[in-house]
Tab-separated table of C-alpha atoms in Angstrom:
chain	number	residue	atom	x	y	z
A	274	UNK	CA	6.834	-11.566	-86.330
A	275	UNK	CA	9.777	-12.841	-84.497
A	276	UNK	CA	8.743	-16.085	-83.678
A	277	UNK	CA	9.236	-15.864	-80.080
A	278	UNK	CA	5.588	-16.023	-78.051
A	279	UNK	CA	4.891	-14.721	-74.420
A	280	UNK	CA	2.026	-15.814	-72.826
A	281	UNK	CA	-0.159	-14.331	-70.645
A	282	UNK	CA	-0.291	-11.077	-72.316
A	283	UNK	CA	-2.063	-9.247	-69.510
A	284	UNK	CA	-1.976	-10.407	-66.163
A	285	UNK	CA	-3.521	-8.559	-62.848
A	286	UNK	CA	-1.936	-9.707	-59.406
A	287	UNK	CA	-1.854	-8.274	-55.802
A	288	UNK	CA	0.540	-7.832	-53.604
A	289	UNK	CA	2.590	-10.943	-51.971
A	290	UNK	CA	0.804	-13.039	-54.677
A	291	UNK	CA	3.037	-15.255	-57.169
A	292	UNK	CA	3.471	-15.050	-60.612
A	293	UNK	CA	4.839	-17.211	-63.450
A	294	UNK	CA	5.124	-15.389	-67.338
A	295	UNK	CA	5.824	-17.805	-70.656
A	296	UNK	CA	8.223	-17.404	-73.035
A	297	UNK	CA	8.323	-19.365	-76.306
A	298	UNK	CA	11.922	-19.204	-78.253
A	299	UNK	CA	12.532	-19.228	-81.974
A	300	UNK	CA	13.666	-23.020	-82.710
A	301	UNK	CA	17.147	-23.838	-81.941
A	302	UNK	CA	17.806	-20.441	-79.829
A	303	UNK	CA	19.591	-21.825	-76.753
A	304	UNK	CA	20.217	-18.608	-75.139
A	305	UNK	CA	16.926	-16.604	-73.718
A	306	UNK	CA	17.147	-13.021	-71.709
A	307	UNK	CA	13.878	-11.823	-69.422
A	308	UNK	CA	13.609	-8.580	-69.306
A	309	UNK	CA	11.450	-5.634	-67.321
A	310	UNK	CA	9.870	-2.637	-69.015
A	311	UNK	CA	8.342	-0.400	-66.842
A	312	UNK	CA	6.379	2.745	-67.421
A	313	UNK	CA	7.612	5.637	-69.376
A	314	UNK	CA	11.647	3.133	-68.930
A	315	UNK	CA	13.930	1.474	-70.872
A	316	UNK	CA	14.055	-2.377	-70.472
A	317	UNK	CA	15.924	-3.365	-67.670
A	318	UNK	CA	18.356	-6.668	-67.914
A	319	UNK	CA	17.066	-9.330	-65.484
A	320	UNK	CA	18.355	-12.556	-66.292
A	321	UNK	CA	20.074	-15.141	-68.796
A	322	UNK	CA	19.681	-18.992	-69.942
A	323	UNK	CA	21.819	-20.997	-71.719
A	324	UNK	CA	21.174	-24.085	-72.116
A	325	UNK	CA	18.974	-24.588	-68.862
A	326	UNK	CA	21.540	-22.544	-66.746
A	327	UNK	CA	21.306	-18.995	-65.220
A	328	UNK	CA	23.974	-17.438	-67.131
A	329	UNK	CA	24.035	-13.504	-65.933
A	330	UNK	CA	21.896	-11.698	-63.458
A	331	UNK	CA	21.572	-7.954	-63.578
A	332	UNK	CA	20.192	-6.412	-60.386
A	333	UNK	CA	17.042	-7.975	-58.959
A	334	UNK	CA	16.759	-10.123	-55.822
A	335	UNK	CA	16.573	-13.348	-55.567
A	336	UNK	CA	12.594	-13.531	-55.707
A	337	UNK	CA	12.945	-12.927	-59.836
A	338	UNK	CA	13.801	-16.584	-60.732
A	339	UNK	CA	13.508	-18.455	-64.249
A	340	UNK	CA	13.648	-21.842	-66.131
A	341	UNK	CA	14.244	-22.936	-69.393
A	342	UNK	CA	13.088	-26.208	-70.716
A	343	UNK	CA	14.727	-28.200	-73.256
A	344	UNK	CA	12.107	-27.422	-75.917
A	345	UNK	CA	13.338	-23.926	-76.184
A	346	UNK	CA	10.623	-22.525	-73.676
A	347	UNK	CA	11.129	-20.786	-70.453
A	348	UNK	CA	9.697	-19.196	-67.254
A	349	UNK	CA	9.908	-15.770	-65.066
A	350	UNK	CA	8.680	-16.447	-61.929
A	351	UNK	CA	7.801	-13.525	-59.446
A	352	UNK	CA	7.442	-14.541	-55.612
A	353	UNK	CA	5.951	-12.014	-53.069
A	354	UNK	CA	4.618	-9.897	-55.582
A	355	UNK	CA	5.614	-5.681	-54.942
A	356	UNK	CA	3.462	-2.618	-56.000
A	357	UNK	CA	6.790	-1.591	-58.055
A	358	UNK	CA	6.723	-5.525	-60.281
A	359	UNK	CA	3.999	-3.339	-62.149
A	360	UNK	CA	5.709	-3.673	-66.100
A	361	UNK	CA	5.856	-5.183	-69.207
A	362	UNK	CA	8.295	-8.263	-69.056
A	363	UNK	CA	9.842	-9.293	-72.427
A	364	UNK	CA	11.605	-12.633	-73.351
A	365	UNK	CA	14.339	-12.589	-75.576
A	366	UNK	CA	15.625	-15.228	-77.653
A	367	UNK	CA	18.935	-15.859	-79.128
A	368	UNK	CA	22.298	-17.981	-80.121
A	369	UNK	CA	24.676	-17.096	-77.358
A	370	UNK	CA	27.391	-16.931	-80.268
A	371	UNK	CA	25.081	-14.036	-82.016
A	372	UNK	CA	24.356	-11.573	-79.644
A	373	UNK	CA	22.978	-9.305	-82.421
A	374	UNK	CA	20.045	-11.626	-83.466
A	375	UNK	CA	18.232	-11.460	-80.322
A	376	UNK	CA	14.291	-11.588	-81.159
A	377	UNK	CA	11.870	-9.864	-78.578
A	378	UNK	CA	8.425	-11.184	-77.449
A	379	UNK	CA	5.409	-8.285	-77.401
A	380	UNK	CA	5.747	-8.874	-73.746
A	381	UNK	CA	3.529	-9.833	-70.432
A	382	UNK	CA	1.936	-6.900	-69.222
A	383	UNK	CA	2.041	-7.451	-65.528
A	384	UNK	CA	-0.097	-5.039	-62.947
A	385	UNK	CA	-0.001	-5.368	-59.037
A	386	UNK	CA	-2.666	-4.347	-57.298
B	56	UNK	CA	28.317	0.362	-63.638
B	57	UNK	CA	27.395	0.974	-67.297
B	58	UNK	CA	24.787	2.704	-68.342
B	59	UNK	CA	23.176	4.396	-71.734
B	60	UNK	CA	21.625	8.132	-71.653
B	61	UNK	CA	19.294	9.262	-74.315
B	62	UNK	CA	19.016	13.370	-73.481
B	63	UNK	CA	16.006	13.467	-75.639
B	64	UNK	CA	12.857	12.197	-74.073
B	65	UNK	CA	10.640	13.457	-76.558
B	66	UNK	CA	10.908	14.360	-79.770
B	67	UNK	CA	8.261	15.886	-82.195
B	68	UNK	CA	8.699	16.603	-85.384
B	69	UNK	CA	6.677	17.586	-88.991
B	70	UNK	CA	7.118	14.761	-91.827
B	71	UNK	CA	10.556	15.370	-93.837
B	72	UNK	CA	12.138	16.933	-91.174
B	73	UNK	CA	15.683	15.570	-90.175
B	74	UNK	CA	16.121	13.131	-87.226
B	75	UNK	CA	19.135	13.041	-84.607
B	76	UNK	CA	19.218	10.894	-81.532
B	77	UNK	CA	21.469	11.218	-79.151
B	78	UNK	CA	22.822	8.129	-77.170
B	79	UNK	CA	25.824	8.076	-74.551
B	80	UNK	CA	27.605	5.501	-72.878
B	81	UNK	CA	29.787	5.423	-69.846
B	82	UNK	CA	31.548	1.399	-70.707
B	83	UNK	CA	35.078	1.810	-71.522
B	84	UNK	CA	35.924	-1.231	-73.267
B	85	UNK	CA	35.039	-3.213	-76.405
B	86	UNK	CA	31.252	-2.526	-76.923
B	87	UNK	CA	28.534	-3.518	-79.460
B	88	UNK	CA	25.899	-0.713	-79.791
B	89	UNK	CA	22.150	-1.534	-81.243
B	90	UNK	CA	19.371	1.048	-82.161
B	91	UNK	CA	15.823	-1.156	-81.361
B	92	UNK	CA	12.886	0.754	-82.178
B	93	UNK	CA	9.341	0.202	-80.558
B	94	UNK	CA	6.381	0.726	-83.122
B	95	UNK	CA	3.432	1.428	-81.059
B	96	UNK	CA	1.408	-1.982	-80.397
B	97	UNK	CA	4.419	-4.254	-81.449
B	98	UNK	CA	7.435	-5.534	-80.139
B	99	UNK	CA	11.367	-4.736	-80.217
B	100	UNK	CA	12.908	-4.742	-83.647
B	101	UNK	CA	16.633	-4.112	-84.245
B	102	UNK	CA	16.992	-1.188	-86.190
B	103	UNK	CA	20.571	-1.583	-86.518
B	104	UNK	CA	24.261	-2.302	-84.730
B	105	UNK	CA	27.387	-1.571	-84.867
B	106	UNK	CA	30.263	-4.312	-83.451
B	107	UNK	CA	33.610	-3.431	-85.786
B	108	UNK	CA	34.993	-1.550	-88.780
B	109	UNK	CA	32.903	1.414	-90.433
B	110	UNK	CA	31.602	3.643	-87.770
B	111	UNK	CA	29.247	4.610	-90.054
B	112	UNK	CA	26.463	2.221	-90.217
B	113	UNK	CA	23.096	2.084	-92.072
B	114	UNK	CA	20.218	0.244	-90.931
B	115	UNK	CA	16.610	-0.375	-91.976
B	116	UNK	CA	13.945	1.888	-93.125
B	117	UNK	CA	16.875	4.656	-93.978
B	118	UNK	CA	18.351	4.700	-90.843
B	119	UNK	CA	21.293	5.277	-89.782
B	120	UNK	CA	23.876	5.817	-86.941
B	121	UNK	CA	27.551	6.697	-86.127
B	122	UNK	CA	29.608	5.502	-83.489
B	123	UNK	CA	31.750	7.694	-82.269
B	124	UNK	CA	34.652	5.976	-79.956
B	125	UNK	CA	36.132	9.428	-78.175
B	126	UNK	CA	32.701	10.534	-77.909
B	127	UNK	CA	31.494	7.346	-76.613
B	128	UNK	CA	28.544	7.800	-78.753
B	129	UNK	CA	25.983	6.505	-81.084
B	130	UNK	CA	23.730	8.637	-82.350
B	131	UNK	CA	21.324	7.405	-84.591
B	132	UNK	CA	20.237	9.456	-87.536
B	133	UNK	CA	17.319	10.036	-90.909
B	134	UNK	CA	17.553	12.634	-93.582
B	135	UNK	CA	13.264	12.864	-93.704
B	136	UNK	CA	11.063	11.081	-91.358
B	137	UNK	CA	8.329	10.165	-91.996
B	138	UNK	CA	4.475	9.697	-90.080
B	139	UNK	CA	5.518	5.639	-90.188
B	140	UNK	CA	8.094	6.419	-88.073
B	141	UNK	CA	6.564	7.083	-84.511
B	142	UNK	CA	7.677	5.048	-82.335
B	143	UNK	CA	9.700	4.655	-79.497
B	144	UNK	CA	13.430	4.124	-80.211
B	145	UNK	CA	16.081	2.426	-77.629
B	146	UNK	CA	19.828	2.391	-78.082
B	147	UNK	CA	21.659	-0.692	-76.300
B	148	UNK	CA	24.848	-1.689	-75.115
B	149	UNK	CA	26.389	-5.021	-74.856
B	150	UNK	CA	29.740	-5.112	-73.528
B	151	UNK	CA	32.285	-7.777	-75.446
B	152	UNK	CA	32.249	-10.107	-72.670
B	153	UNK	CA	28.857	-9.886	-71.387
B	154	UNK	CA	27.013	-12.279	-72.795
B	155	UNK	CA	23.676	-11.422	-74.748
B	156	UNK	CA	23.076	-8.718	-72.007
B	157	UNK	CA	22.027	-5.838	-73.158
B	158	UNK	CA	21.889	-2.337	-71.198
B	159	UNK	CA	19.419	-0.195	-72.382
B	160	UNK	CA	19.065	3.732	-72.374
B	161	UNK	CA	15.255	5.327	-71.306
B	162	UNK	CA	14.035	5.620	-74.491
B	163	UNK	CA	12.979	8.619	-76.821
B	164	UNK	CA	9.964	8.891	-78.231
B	165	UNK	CA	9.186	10.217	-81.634
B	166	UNK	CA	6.173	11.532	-83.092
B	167	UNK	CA	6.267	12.459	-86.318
B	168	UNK	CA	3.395	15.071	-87.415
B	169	UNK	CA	1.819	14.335	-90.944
């Protein structure tokens, strides 16, 4: 257990539909990371929060966007939904002055019809 | 760009047998390296990291892994595996001034034959 939650855990979409994922941090984390998993991959960096702000993209466009609330929860959402969004999207949670106690979510499985 | 390579894709191997991961990096400057391993079912767990001093550094669950700066490697490393230990295992890079961001090699994954 990590104490950070993800919520749905499997979700089914089609194409050009819109998504939003769930991520609940460990208390106090002010830092949280989204990352995608796909098939068979490694996880691939999408973006950072710090305290509410996008604080690093890696490379995916602009239709990967997030929020994170005050109460140490956040948001992925997915606009115009692609065959290729097909993964398993994990939250991570951390103290952006610990970079090696970042705690993983089991992940939203996400499929696109 | 940076990126991680892990040559091995999959490994198989009997119980007690000796373990060696290899993980490669192409980031030139200050670097902190992390092993996260991926039990089947559950989520990411740090296995263990290396940010200064001893290259040589021992993790959880008799792992282990040294970095190697002219090599720009990290290979991670077990005497005797055992069944417990399939899984899939990641090694990550986070460069000094990058944040939390971590870059992430493909993955190898070990099965371990009882």
């Amino acid at each position: 257990e990590t104490g950070v939650t993800q919520s749905p855990t499997h979700l089914i979409k089609t194409r050009g539909q819109q998504v939003t994922l769930r991520c609940s941090s460990q208390s106090g984390h002010n830092t949280v990371s989204w990352y995608q998993q796909a098939l068979g991959q490694g996880p691939q960096f999408i973006f950072q929060y710090y305290r509410e702000e996008e604080n690093g993209r890696g490379n995916f466009p602009p239709r990967f966007s997030g929020l994170q609330f005050p109460n140490y929860s956040s948001e992925l959402n997915v606009n115009a939904l692609e065959l290729d969004d097909s993964a398993l999207y994990l939250c991570a949670s951390s103290l952006m002055t610990s970079p090696d106690t970042q705690y993983f979510g089991p992940g939203t499985r996400l499929t696109v019809l | 760009a940076q990126s991680v390579s892990q040559h091995n894709h999959h490994v198989i191997l009997s119980e007690a047998a000796s373990l060696e991961l290899g993980c490669n990096y192409s980031y030139g400057g200050t670097v902190n390296l992390f092993w996260y391993v991926q039990y089947p079912g559950q989520h990411l767990q740090l296995l263990l990291k290396y940010f200064s001093g001893d290259p040589l550094v021992k993790g959880i669950k008799g792992f282990e892994a040294e970095f190697i700066k002219s090599k720009f490697s990290f290979n991670l490393r077990k005497p005797s595996v055992q069944w417990s230990d399939t899984a899939e295992y990641f090694c990550a890079v986070n460069r000094g001034n990058a944040g939390n961001m971590l870059t992430f090699g493909g993955g190898t994954r070990l099965m371990v034959k009882p």
